[in-house]
Short mmCIF file of C-alpha atoms and ligand atoms in Angstrom, two decimals:
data_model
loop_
_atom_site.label_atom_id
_atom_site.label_comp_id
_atom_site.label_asym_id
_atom_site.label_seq_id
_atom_site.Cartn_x
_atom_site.Cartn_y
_atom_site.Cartn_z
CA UNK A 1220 -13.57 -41.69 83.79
CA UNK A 1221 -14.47 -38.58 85.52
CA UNK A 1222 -12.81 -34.96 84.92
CA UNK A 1223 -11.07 -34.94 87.94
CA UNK A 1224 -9.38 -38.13 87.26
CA UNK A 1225 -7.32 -36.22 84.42
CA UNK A 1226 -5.96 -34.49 87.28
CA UNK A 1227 -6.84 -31.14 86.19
CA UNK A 1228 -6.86 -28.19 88.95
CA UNK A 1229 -10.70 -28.69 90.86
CA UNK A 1230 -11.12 -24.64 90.17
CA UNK A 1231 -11.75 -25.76 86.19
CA UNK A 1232 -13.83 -29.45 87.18
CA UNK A 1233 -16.39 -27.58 89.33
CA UNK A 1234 -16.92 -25.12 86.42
CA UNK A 1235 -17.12 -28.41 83.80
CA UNK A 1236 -19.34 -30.02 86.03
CA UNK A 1237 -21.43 -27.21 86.65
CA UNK A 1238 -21.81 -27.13 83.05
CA UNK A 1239 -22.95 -30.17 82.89
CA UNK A 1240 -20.24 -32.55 81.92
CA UNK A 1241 -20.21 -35.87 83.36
CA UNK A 1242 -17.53 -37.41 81.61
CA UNK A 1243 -14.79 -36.54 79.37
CA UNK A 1244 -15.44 -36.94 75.51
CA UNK A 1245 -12.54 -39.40 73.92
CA UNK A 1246 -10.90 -36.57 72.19
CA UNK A 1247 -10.47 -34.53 76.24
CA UNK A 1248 -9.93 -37.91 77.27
CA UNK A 1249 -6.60 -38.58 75.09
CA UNK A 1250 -5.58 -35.16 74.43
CA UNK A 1251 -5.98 -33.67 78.29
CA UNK A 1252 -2.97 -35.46 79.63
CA UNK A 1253 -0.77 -34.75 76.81
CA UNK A 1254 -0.78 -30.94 76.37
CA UNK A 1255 -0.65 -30.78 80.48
CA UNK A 1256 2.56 -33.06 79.39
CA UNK A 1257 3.76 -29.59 77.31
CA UNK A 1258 3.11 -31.74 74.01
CA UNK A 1259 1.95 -30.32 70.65
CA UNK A 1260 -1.19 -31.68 69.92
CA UNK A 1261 -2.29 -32.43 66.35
CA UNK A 1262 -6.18 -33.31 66.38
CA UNK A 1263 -8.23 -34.93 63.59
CA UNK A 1264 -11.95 -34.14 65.28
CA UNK A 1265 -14.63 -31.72 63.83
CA UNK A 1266 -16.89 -29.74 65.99
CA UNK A 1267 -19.35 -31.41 67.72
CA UNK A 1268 -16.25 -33.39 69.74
CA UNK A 1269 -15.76 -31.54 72.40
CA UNK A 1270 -12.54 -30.50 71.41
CA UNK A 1271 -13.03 -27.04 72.87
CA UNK A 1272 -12.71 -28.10 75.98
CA UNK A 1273 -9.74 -30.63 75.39
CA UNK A 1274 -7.70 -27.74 74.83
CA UNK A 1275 -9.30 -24.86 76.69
CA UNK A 1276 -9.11 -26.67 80.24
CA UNK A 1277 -5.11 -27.81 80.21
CA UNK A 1278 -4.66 -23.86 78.56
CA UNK A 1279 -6.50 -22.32 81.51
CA UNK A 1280 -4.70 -24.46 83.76
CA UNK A 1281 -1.65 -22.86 83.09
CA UNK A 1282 -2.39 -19.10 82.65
CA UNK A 1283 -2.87 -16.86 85.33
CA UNK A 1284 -4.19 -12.93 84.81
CA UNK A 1285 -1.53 -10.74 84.23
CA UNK A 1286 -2.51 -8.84 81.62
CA UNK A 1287 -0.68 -9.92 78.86
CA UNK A 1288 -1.97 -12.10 75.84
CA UNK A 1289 -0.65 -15.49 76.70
CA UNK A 1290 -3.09 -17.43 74.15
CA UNK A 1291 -4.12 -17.15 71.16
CA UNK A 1292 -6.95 -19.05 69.41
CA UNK A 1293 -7.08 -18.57 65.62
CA UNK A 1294 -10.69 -19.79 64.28
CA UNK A 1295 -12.23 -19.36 61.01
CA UNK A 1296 -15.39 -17.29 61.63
CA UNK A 1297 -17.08 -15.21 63.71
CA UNK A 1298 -19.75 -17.56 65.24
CA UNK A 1299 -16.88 -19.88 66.30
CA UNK A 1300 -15.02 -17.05 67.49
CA UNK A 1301 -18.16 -16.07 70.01
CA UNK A 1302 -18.31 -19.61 70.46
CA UNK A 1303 -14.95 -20.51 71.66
CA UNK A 1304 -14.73 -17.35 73.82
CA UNK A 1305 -18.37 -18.00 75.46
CA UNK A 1306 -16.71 -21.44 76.40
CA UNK A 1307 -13.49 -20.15 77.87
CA UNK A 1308 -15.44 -17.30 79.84
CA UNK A 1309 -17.61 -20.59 81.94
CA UNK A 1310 -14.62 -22.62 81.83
CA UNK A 1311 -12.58 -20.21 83.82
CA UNK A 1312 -16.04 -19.46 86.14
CA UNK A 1313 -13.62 -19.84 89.22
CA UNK A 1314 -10.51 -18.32 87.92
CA UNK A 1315 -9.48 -15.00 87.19
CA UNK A 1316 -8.57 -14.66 83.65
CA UNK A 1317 -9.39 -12.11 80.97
CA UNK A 1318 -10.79 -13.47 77.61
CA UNK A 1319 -11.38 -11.57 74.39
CA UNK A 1320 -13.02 -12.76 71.05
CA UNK A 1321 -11.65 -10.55 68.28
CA UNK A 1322 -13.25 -10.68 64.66
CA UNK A 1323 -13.81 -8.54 61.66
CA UNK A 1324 -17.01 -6.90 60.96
CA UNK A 1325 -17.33 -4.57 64.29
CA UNK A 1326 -15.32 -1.37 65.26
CA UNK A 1327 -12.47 -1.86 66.36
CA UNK A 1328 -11.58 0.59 68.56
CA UNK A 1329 -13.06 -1.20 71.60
CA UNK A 1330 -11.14 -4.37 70.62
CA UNK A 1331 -7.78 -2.29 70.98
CA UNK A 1332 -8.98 -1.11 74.44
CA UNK A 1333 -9.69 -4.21 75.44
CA UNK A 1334 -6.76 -5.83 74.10
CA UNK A 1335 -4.42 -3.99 76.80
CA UNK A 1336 -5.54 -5.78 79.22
CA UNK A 1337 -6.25 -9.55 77.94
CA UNK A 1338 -5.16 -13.28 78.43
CA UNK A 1339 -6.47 -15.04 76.09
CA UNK A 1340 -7.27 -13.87 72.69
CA UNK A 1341 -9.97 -15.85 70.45
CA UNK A 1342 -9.48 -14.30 66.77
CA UNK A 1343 -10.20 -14.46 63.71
CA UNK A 1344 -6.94 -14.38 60.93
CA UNK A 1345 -7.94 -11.52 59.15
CA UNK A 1346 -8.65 -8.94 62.16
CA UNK A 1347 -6.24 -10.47 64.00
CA UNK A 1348 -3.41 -9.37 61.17
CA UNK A 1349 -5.08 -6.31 61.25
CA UNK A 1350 -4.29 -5.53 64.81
CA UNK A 1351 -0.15 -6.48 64.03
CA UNK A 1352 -0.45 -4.34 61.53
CA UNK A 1353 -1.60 -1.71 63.73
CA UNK A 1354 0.70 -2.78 66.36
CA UNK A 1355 -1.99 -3.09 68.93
CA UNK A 1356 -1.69 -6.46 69.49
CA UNK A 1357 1.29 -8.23 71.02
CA UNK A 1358 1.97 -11.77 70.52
CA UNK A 1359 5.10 -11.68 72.24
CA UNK A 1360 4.14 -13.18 75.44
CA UNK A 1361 2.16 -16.33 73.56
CA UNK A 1362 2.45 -20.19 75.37
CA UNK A 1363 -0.11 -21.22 73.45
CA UNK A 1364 -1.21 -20.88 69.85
CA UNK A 1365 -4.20 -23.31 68.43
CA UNK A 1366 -5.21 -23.25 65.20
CA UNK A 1367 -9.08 -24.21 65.31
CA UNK A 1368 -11.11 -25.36 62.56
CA UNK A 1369 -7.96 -25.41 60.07
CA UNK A 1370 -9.44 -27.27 57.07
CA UNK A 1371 -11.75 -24.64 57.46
CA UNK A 1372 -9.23 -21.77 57.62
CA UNK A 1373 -7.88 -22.97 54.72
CA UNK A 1374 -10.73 -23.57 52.33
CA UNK A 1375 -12.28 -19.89 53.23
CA UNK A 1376 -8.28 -18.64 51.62
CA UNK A 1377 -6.73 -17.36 55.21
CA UNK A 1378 -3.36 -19.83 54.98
CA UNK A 1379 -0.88 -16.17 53.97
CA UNK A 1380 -2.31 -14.82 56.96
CA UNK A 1381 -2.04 -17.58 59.54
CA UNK A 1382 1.52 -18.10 58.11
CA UNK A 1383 2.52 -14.22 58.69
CA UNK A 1384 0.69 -14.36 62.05
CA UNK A 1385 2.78 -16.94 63.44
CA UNK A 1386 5.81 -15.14 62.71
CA UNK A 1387 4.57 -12.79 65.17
CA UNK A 1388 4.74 -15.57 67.81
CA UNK A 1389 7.68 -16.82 69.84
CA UNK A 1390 8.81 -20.52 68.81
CA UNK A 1391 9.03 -21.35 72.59
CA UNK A 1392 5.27 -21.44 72.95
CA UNK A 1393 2.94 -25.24 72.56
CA UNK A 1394 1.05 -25.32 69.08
CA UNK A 1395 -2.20 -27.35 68.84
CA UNK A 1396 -3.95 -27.65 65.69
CA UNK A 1397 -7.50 -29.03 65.47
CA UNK A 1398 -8.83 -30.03 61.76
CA UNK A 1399 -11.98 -32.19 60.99
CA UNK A 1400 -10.14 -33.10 57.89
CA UNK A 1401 -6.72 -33.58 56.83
CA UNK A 1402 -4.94 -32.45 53.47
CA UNK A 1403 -1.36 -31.40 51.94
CA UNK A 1404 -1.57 -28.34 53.46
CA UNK A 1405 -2.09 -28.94 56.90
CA UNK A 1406 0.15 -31.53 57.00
CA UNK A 1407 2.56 -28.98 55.34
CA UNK A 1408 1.71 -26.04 58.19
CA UNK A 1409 2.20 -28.80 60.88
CA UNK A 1410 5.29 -29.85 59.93
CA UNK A 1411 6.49 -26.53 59.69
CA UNK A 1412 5.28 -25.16 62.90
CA UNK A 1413 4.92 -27.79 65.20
CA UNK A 1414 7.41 -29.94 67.30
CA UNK A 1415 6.94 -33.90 67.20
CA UNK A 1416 3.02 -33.37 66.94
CA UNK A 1417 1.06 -36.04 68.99
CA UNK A 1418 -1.64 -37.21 66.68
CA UNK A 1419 -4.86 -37.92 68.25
CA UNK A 1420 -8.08 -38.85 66.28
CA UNK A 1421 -11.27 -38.55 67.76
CA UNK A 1422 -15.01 -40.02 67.35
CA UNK A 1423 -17.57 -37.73 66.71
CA UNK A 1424 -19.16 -36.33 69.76
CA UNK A 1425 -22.05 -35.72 67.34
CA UNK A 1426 -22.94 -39.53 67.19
CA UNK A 1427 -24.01 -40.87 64.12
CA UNK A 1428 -25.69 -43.86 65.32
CA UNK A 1429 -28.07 -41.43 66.94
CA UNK A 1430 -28.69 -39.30 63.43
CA UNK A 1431 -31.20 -40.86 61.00
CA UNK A 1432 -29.89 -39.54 57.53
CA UNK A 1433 -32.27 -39.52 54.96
CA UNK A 1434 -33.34 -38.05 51.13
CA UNK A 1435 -36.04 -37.40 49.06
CA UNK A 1436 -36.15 -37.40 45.35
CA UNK A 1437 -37.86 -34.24 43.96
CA UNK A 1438 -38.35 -31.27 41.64
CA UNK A 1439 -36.75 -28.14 41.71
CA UNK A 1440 -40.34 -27.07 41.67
CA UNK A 1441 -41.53 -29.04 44.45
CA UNK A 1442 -38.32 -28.57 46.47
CA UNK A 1443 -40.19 -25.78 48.99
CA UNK A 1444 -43.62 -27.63 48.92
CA UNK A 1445 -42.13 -30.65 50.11
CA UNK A 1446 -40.25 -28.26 52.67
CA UNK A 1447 -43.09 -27.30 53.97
CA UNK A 1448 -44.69 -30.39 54.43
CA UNK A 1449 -41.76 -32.26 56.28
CA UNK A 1450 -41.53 -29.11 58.56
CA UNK A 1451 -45.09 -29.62 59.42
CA UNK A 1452 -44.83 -33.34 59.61
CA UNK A 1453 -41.50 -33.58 61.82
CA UNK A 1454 -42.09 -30.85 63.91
CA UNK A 1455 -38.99 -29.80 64.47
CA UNK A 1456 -37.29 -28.10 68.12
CA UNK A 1457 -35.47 -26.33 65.61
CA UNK A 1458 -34.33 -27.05 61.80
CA UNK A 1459 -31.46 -25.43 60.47
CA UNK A 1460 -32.23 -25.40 56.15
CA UNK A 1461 -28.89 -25.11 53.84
CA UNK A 1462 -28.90 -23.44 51.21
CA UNK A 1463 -26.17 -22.63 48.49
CA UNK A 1464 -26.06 -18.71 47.92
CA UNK A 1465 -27.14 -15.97 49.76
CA UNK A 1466 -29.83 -15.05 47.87
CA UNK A 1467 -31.13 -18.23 47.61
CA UNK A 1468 -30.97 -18.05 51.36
CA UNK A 1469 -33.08 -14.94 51.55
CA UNK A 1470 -35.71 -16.49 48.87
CA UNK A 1471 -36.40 -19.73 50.89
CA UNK A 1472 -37.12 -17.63 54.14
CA UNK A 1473 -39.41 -14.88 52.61
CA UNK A 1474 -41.23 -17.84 51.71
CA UNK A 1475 -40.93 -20.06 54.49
CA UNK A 1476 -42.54 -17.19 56.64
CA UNK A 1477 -45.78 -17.84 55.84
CA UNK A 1478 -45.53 -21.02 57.47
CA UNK A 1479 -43.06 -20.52 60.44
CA UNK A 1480 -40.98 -18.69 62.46
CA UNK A 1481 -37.65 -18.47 60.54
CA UNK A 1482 -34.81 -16.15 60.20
CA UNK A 1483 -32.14 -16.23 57.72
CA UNK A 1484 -28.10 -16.27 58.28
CA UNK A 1485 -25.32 -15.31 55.90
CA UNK A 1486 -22.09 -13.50 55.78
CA UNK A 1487 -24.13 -10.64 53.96
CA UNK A 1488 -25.80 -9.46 57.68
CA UNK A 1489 -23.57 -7.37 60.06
CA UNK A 1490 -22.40 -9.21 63.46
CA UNK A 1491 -24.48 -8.10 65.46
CA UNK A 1492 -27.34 -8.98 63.39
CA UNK A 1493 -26.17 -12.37 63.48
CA UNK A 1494 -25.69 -12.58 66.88
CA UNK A 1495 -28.90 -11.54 67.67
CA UNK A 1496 -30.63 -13.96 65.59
CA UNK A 1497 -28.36 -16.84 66.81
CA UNK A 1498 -30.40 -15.50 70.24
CA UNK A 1499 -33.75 -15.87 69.15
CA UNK A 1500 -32.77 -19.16 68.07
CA UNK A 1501 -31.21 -20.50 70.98
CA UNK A 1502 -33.94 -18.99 73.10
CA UNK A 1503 -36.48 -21.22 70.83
CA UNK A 1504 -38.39 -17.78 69.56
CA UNK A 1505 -37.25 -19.45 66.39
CA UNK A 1506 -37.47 -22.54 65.76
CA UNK A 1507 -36.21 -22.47 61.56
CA UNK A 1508 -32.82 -20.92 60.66
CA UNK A 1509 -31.78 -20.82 57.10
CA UNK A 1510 -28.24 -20.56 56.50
CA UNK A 1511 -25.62 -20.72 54.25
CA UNK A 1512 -22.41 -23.60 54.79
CA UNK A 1513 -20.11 -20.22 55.92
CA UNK A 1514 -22.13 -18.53 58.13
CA UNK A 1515 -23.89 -21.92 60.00
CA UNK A 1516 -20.36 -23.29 60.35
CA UNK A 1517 -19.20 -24.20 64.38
CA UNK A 1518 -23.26 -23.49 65.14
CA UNK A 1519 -23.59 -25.31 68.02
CA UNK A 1520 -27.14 -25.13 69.46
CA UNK A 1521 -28.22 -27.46 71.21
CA UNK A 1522 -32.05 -27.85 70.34
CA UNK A 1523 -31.16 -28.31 66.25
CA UNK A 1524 -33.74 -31.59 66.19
CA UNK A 1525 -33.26 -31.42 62.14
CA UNK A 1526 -31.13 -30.40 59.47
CA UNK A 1527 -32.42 -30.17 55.58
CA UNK A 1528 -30.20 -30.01 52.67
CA UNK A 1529 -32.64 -27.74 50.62
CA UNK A 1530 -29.55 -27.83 48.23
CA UNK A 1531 -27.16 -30.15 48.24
CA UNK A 1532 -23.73 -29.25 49.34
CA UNK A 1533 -21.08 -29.76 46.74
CA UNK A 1534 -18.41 -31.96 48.83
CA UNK A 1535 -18.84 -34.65 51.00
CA UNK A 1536 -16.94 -32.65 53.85
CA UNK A 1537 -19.41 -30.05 53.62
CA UNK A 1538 -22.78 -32.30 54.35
CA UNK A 1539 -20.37 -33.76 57.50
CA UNK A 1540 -20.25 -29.88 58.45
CA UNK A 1541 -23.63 -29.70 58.37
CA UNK A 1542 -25.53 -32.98 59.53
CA UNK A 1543 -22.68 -31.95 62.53
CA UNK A 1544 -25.66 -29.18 63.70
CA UNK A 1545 -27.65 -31.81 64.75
CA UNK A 1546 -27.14 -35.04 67.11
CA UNK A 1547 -25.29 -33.01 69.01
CA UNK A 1548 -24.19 -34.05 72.81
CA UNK A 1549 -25.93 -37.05 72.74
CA UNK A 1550 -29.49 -36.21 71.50
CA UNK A 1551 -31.01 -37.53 68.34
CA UNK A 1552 -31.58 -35.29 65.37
CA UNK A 1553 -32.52 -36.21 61.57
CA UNK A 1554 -30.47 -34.76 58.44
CA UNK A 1555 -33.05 -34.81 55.63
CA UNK A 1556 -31.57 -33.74 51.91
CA UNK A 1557 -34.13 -32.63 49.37
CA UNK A 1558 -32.28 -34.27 45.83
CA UNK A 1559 -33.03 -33.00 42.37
CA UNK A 1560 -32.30 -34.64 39.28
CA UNK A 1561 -29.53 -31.45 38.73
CA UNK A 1562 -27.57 -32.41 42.16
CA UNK A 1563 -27.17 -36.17 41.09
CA UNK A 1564 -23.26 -35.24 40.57
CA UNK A 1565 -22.58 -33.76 44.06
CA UNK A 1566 -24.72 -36.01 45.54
CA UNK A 1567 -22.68 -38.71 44.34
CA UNK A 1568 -19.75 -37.41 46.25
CA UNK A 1569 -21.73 -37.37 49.23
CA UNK A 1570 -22.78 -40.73 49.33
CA UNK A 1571 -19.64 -42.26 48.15
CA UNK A 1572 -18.55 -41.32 52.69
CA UNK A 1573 -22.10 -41.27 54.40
CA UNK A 1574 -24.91 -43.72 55.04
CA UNK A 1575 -28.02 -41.98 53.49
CA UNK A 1576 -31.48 -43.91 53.38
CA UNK A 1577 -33.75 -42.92 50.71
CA UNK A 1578 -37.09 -41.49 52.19
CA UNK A 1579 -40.51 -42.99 51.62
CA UNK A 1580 -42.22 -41.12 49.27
CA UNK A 1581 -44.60 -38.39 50.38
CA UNK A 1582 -47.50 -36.84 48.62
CA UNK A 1583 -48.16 -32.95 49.71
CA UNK A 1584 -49.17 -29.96 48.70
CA UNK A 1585 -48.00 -27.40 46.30
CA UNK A 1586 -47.21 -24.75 47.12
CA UNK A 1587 -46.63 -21.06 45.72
CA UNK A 1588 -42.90 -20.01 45.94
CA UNK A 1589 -42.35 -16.05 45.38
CA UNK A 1590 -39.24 -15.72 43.20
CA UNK A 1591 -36.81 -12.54 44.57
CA UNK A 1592 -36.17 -11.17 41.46
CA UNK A 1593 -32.38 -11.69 41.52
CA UNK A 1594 -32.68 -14.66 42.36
CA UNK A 1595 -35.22 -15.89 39.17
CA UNK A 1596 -32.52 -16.16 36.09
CA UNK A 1597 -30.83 -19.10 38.19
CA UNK A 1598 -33.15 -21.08 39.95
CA UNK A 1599 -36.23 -20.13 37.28
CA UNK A 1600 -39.03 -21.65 39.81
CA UNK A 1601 -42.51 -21.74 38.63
CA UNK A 1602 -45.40 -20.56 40.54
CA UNK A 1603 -47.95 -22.79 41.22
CA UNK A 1604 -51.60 -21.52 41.16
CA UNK A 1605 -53.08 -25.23 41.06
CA UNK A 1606 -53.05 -27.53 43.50
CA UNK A 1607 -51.76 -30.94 42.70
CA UNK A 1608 -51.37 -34.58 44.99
CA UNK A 1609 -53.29 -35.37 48.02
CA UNK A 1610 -53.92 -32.08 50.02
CA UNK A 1611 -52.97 -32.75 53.65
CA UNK A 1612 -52.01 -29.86 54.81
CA UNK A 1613 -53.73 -26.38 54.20
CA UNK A 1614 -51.49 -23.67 52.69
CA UNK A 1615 -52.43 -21.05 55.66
CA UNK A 1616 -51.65 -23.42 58.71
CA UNK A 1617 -48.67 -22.97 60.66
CA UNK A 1618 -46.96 -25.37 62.28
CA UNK A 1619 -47.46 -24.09 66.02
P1 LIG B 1850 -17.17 -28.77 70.61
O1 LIG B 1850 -16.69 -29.92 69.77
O2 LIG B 1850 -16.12 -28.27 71.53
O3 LIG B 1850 -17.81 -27.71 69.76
O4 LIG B 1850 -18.33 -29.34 71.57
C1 LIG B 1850 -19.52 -29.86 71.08
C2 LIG B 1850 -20.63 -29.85 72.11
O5 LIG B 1850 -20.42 -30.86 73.08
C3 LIG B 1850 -20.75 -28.55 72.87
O6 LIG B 1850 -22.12 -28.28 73.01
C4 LIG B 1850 -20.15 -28.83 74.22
O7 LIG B 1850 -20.73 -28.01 75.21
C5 LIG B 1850 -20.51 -30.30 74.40
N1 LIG B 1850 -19.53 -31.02 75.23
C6 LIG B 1850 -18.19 -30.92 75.17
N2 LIG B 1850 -17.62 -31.74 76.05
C7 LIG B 1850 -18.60 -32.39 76.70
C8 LIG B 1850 -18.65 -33.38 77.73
N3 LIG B 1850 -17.55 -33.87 78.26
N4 LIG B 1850 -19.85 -33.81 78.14
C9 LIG B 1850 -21.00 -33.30 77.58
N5 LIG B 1850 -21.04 -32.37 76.62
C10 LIG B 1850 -19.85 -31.92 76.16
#
């Protein structure tokens, strides 16, 4: 099947194709036709689906520029938020239409400007209840509200505000709401604010039969040796490394610097910090990002040839958020977790809904790992002054 076959207006295919879609993912595929039908669409698909464009293209269809905020997109962070918008702004290449991502963390006085003269409005919940509250944004002229990402929404505590946002928007307006995973809550919020929901369930854009998922039994003292050594031995485009706290975060990359480019992401860094490392990345200056689950969450870049698990996430939901960085429109990519004896437990919960192979064992060198201070009373690493197992890599080499 081929875009224009869904009968959308040829002003949004020549943008898609230009983009460099060939054919329309399942999720475009089924739910295309059926919010151009003025249905409510209820979507079980996570990012890496292509559901961006299964509702961006039949919104954009049928919005013209007038000025007045006829959409609004309500995503959980700030990457998506950038994301979403950056997506809109090619879609509508050929059409005039104003688009506006609007998220906490920047002044705001530019986003109240702009707001006076927008279409669409990509937002996050909290900033987006900040700007009803300062009656500089009106909702009254909505046709279409999505809820992006809402598992998501939901774990990171914004369900008060996305409830007292959409009393802000008329009830004659189509609702779509887009969640990787499915729970009391959002079935709750969908009954509530949706009319007969069309339920549509998507496969994974990100295809698994194309990601080789794989762990290694280790130390918590070895953890960043062996690190090192798989980031030498894979050679990755880029690797995106999890980590559980922020500081923990900031520990792995002061280290990992020796070795590599890398740059670190959190919530802790202003916006515009993290937008201009999510540059460097995607313009392969970098080619290791070490991140935290909130602040990698919606990444989509393109070249992420690995994700490592340098601790393991705590749900099962969160390692599908995460080995989603990688494998993504059709390329191959490898999610590699790094297990300890401690993360046996959440490990277990992993397993228990993923296919993970365990890794052959590897011998490498040990490394020294310099503890930020903060950081020491948790993860108490040792430093290594001796070397230990076959030496194969020296500790001054970098990886290109
Ligand atoms: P999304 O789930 O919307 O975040 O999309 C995931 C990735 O798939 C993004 O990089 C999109 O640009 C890409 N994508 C979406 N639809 C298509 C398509 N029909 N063909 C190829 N790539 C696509």
């Amino acid at each position: 099947m081929k875009f224009q076959d869904l009968g959308l207006d040829p002003q949004l295919v020549k943008a898609v194709e230009e983009i460099g879609y060939e054919e329309p993912t399942d999720i475009q595929a089924t739910t295309i036709p059926l919010i151009r039908a003025g249905r409510d669409v209820f979507g079980q698909s996570s990012t890496g689906s292509g559901k961006t464009a299964a509702f961006g293209l039949p919104i954009l269809e049928r919005i013209q520029h007038k000025g007045r905020i006829q959409v609004l997109v309500l995503v959980p962070t700030r990457e998506l938020c950038e994301q979403v918008a950056q997506e809109f702004v090619k879609f509508s290449k050929y059409k005039s239409v104003k688009i506006l991502a609007v998220y906490g963390g920047v002044g705001i006085g530019q986003q109240i400007k702009n707001l006076k003269d927008t279409d669409v409005v990509i937002g996050t919940p909290g900033r987006i209840l900040d700007h009803i509250n300062r009656r500089t944004l009106d909702l009254q002229n909505i046709k279409f509200l999505v809820l992006d990402e809402a598992d998501k929404m939901f774990d990171m505590g914004f369900v008060r505000d996305i409830r007292k946002i959409i009393q802000y928007v008329p009830k004659a307006r189509q609702t779509l709401l887009f969640s990787a995973t499915i729970s009391s809550d959002i079935i709750h919020l969908a009954k509530n604010y949706m009319v007969n929901p069309e339920k549509v369930k998507a496969e994974e854009y990100v295809q698994t039969g194309k990601l080789k998922q794989i762990y290694h039994n280790v130390t918590v003292g070895d953890k960043f040796s062996l690190l090192v050594h798989l980031l030498a031995q894979e050679k990755p485009t880029v690797a995106v490394v999890f980590c559980a706290t922020r500081k923990r975060v900031n520990s792995v990359e002061k280290n990992l610097k020796k070795y590599t480019s890398v740059l670190a992401i959190h919530g802790g860094l202003t916006q515009s910090k993290r937008n201009s490392i999510m540059d460097l990345v995607k313009s392969g200056e970098v080619n290791v990002l070490v991140a935290t689950d909130v602040a990698a969450r919606g990444i989509d870049i393109k070249t992420v040839t690995h994700v490592f698990n340098y601790d393991v996430p705590k749900t099962s939901k969160d390692y599908v958020h995460r080995i989603g960085r990688t494998a993504r429109a059709g390329e191959t990519g490898k999610a590699i977790t790094l297990l300890c004896p401690e993360d046996h437990e959440n490990f277990r919960h992993v397993l228990a809904d993923s296919d993970i192979d365990v890794a052959e064992q590897q011998d490498f060198q040990r490394l020294q790992f310099e503890v930020i201070r903060t950081d020491r009373q948790r993860f108490n690493h040792r430093r290594f002054s001796n070397n230990r197992g076959s030496a194969r890599h020296s500790n001054n080499r970098r990886w290109r």
